[in-house]
Short mmCIF file of C-alpha atoms in Angstrom, two decimals:
data_model
loop_
_atom_site.label_atom_id
_atom_site.label_comp_id
_atom_site.label_asym_id
_atom_site.label_seq_id
_atom_site.Cartn_x
_atom_site.Cartn_y
_atom_site.Cartn_z
CA UNK S 123 -56.87 63.43 17.85
CA UNK S 124 -58.59 61.20 20.39
CA UNK S 125 -58.76 62.12 24.07
CA UNK S 126 -56.57 59.19 25.15
CA UNK S 127 -53.91 60.00 22.56
CA UNK S 128 -53.93 63.65 23.57
CA UNK S 129 -53.53 62.66 27.23
CA UNK S 130 -50.48 60.56 26.36
CA UNK S 131 -48.88 63.25 24.21
CA UNK S 132 -49.49 66.20 26.53
CA UNK S 133 -46.67 65.55 29.07
CA UNK S 134 -44.22 64.99 26.23
CA UNK S 135 -45.33 68.20 24.49
CA UNK S 136 -45.29 70.27 27.68
CA UNK S 137 -41.66 69.33 28.30
CA UNK S 138 -40.51 68.91 24.71
CA UNK S 139 -41.89 72.17 23.31
CA UNK S 140 -40.05 74.48 25.72
CA UNK S 141 -36.96 72.22 25.73
CA UNK S 142 -36.59 72.43 21.96
CA UNK S 143 -37.19 76.17 22.14
CA UNK S 144 -34.40 76.46 24.70
CA UNK S 145 -32.03 74.44 22.49
CA UNK S 146 -32.81 76.73 19.57
CA UNK S 147 -32.10 79.75 21.74
CA UNK S 148 -28.84 78.23 22.93
CA UNK S 149 -27.67 77.46 19.40
CA UNK S 150 -28.40 81.07 18.40
CA UNK S 151 -25.74 82.17 20.88
CA UNK S 152 -22.99 80.17 19.14
CA UNK S 153 -20.64 81.83 16.68
CA UNK S 154 -21.74 81.33 13.08
CA UNK S 155 -25.19 80.05 13.95
CA UNK S 156 -26.87 83.00 12.24
CA UNK S 157 -25.09 82.35 8.95
CA UNK S 158 -26.07 79.63 6.45
CA UNK S 159 -24.71 76.33 7.69
CA UNK S 160 -25.21 73.49 10.17
CA UNK S 161 -25.87 75.78 13.14
CA UNK S 162 -28.64 77.63 11.34
CA UNK S 163 -30.26 74.43 10.08
CA UNK S 164 -30.00 72.60 13.42
CA UNK S 165 -31.40 75.48 15.45
CA UNK S 166 -34.32 76.16 13.15
CA UNK S 167 -35.13 72.46 12.79
CA UNK S 168 -35.35 72.18 16.58
CA UNK S 169 -37.59 75.24 16.75
CA UNK S 170 -39.85 73.84 14.03
CA UNK S 171 -40.25 70.60 15.98
CA UNK S 172 -40.87 72.53 19.19
CA UNK S 173 -43.62 74.55 17.55
CA UNK S 174 -45.34 71.36 16.40
CA UNK S 175 -45.41 70.19 20.01
CA UNK S 176 -47.07 73.45 21.02
CA UNK S 177 -49.95 72.40 18.81
CA UNK S 178 -50.54 69.54 21.26
CA UNK S 179 -50.32 72.02 24.15
CA UNK S 180 -52.98 74.23 22.55
CA UNK S 181 -55.29 71.25 22.05
CA UNK S 182 -54.78 70.16 25.66
CA UNK S 183 -55.51 73.66 26.97
CA UNK S 184 -58.69 73.89 24.90
CA UNK S 185 -59.73 70.50 26.24
CA UNK S 186 -59.49 71.76 29.84
CA UNK S 187 -61.82 74.67 29.28
CA UNK S 188 -65.43 74.26 30.37
CA UNK S 189 -67.19 77.26 28.85
CA UNK S 190 -70.76 78.09 29.78
CA UNK S 191 -73.26 78.35 26.96
CA UNK S 192 -72.78 79.14 23.30
CA UNK S 193 -71.03 82.44 24.03
CA UNK S 194 -68.51 80.74 26.30
CA UNK S 195 -67.78 78.07 23.73
CA UNK S 196 -67.34 80.74 21.07
CA UNK S 197 -64.79 82.58 23.21
CA UNK S 198 -62.88 79.37 23.99
CA UNK S 199 -62.87 78.26 20.37
CA UNK S 200 -61.78 81.73 19.24
CA UNK S 201 -58.84 81.70 21.67
CA UNK S 202 -57.80 78.29 20.38
CA UNK S 203 -58.26 79.41 16.80
CA UNK S 204 -56.06 82.45 17.35
CA UNK S 205 -53.36 80.27 18.92
CA UNK S 206 -53.42 77.79 16.05
CA UNK S 207 -53.39 80.59 13.48
CA UNK S 208 -50.30 82.02 15.14
CA UNK S 209 -48.75 78.56 15.24
CA UNK S 210 -49.34 78.12 11.51
CA UNK S 211 -47.77 81.51 10.76
CA UNK S 212 -44.77 80.69 12.96
CA UNK S 213 -44.27 77.35 11.22
CA UNK S 214 -44.30 79.05 7.83
CA UNK S 215 -41.75 81.59 9.06
CA UNK S 216 -39.42 78.86 10.32
CA UNK S 217 -40.01 76.95 7.10
CA UNK S 218 -38.86 79.99 5.12
CA UNK S 219 -35.82 80.27 7.37
CA UNK S 220 -34.97 76.62 6.76
CA UNK S 221 -35.35 77.00 3.01
CA UNK S 222 -33.11 80.07 2.93
CA UNK S 223 -30.54 78.41 5.15
CA UNK S 224 -30.50 75.34 2.94
CA UNK S 225 -29.96 77.14 -0.38
CA UNK S 226 -27.97 80.25 0.58
CA UNK S 227 -24.24 80.00 -0.16
CA UNK S 228 -23.16 82.85 2.13
CA UNK S 229 -24.46 85.70 4.30
CA UNK S 230 -24.99 88.02 1.33
CA UNK S 231 -26.96 85.36 -0.52
CA UNK S 232 -28.98 84.76 2.65
CA UNK S 233 -29.96 88.44 2.79
CA UNK S 234 -30.83 88.42 -0.91
CA UNK S 235 -33.09 85.40 -0.55
CA UNK S 236 -34.84 86.81 2.51
CA UNK S 237 -35.43 90.09 0.69
CA UNK S 238 -36.88 88.23 -2.29
CA UNK S 239 -39.32 86.32 -0.11
CA UNK S 240 -40.26 89.09 2.30
CA UNK S 241 -40.82 91.65 -0.46
CA UNK S 242 -43.80 89.70 -1.74
CA UNK S 243 -47.11 91.37 -0.79
CA UNK S 244 -48.51 90.16 2.52
CA UNK S 245 -45.57 87.98 3.51
CA UNK S 246 -44.15 90.28 6.20
CA UNK S 247 -47.42 90.87 8.11
CA UNK S 248 -48.69 87.32 7.66
CA UNK S 249 -45.56 85.43 8.66
CA UNK S 250 -43.28 87.88 10.46
CA UNK S 251 -44.75 91.00 12.06
CA UNK S 252 -48.38 90.07 12.84
CA UNK S 253 -49.17 86.41 12.26
CA UNK S 254 -46.68 84.89 14.73
CA UNK S 255 -47.87 87.27 17.46
CA UNK S 256 -51.19 85.42 17.43
CA UNK S 257 -49.33 82.39 18.83
CA UNK S 258 -48.61 84.28 22.06
CA UNK S 259 -51.97 86.07 22.18
CA UNK S 260 -53.84 82.80 21.79
CA UNK S 261 -51.63 80.99 24.31
CA UNK S 262 -52.17 83.71 26.89
CA UNK S 263 -55.92 83.74 26.27
CA UNK S 264 -56.13 79.97 26.76
CA UNK S 265 -54.04 80.12 29.94
CA UNK S 266 -56.11 82.96 31.39
CA UNK S 267 -59.31 81.03 30.67
CA UNK S 268 -57.87 77.85 32.21
CA UNK S 269 -56.71 79.66 35.36
CA UNK S 270 -59.85 81.67 36.13
CA UNK S 271 -63.44 80.85 37.00
CA UNK S 272 -64.94 78.09 39.09
CA UNK S 273 -63.71 75.32 36.78
CA UNK S 274 -60.10 76.51 36.64
CA UNK S 275 -57.50 73.78 36.23
CA UNK S 276 -54.36 75.96 36.28
CA UNK S 277 -53.05 78.47 38.79
CA UNK S 278 -53.03 82.24 38.24
CA UNK S 279 -49.28 82.28 37.78
CA UNK S 280 -49.34 80.22 34.57
CA UNK S 281 -50.35 83.13 32.29
CA UNK S 282 -48.15 85.48 34.32
CA UNK S 283 -45.08 83.33 33.69
CA UNK S 284 -45.84 83.03 29.98
CA UNK S 285 -46.34 86.78 29.72
CA UNK S 286 -43.04 87.39 31.50
CA UNK S 287 -41.26 84.94 29.20
CA UNK S 288 -42.76 86.51 26.11
CA UNK S 289 -41.64 89.97 27.22
CA UNK S 290 -38.11 88.67 27.82
CA UNK S 291 -37.81 87.17 24.32
CA UNK S 292 -39.30 90.32 22.78
CA UNK S 293 -36.71 92.44 24.55
CA UNK S 294 -33.73 90.28 23.54
CA UNK S 295 -33.71 87.03 21.55
CA UNK S 296 -30.64 85.99 23.54
CA UNK S 297 -33.07 85.40 26.43
CA UNK S 298 -35.01 82.67 24.60
CA UNK S 299 -33.65 79.93 26.92
CA UNK S 300 -34.97 81.86 29.93
CA UNK S 301 -38.29 82.29 28.14
CA UNK S 302 -38.45 78.56 27.53
CA UNK S 303 -37.82 77.87 31.23
CA UNK S 304 -40.70 80.15 32.20
CA UNK S 305 -42.98 78.48 29.65
CA UNK S 306 -42.11 75.07 31.05
CA UNK S 307 -42.89 76.21 34.61
CA UNK S 308 -46.17 77.73 33.46
CA UNK S 309 -47.31 74.65 31.53
CA UNK S 310 -46.05 71.95 33.93
CA UNK S 311 -49.41 71.61 35.79
CA UNK S 312 -51.09 70.90 32.44
CA UNK S 313 -49.10 67.66 32.28
CA UNK S 314 -49.86 66.75 35.89
CA UNK S 315 -46.52 67.91 37.30
CA UNK S 316 -48.09 69.37 40.44
CA UNK S 317 -50.71 72.10 40.61
CA UNK S 318 -54.47 71.79 40.28
CA UNK S 319 -54.32 70.29 36.80
CA UNK S 320 -52.65 67.25 38.26
CA UNK S 321 -55.26 66.83 40.97
CA UNK S 322 -58.56 67.35 39.18
CA UNK S 323 -60.34 65.24 36.66
CA UNK S 324 -60.09 66.27 33.04
CA UNK S 325 -63.01 68.58 32.26
CA UNK S 326 -64.12 68.91 28.70
CA UNK S 327 -66.66 71.05 26.92
CA UNK S 328 -69.70 69.30 25.63
#
């Protein structure tokens, strides 16, 4: 992705990613949305699209880092790699959810299909219990790096807000809309909506 294209997509992704996450969280609160049917498919489709937009966010965050030396570049690239690995795992998880929702005829069939998929060796840790966590670890690492040091382009509260939002969703999935709002507030300066990222020139690693 070219720099100019990334610049154009970043504001859309910063707003769209959390917004689609919030819509998914809202749909989850509706009766019947956790059973096979339109609610399940709509919610998970929105979340899948939102996750894709977070890929743009990760690329934009990596582009704002100005690491010093080979060690600094290695750390920055590792943080981005962890984030993208978590994103890939999360997309696979949502993809499985969409598949199950599309073919299951009722709640019992949904449970049977999930058990059939998740019982395969490595599926649970790779796409449910461990892999998706890398999304949040990588995001936090990128935000911390972008909000510290002499070349910081985000404020200290960006990683704090994301951490708070992540804790909320971990405590209760019903709080996903609140989590999305915190993510949007944390990432807004990345798109130039106030904050230092909107006032400084884009800095990129060599």
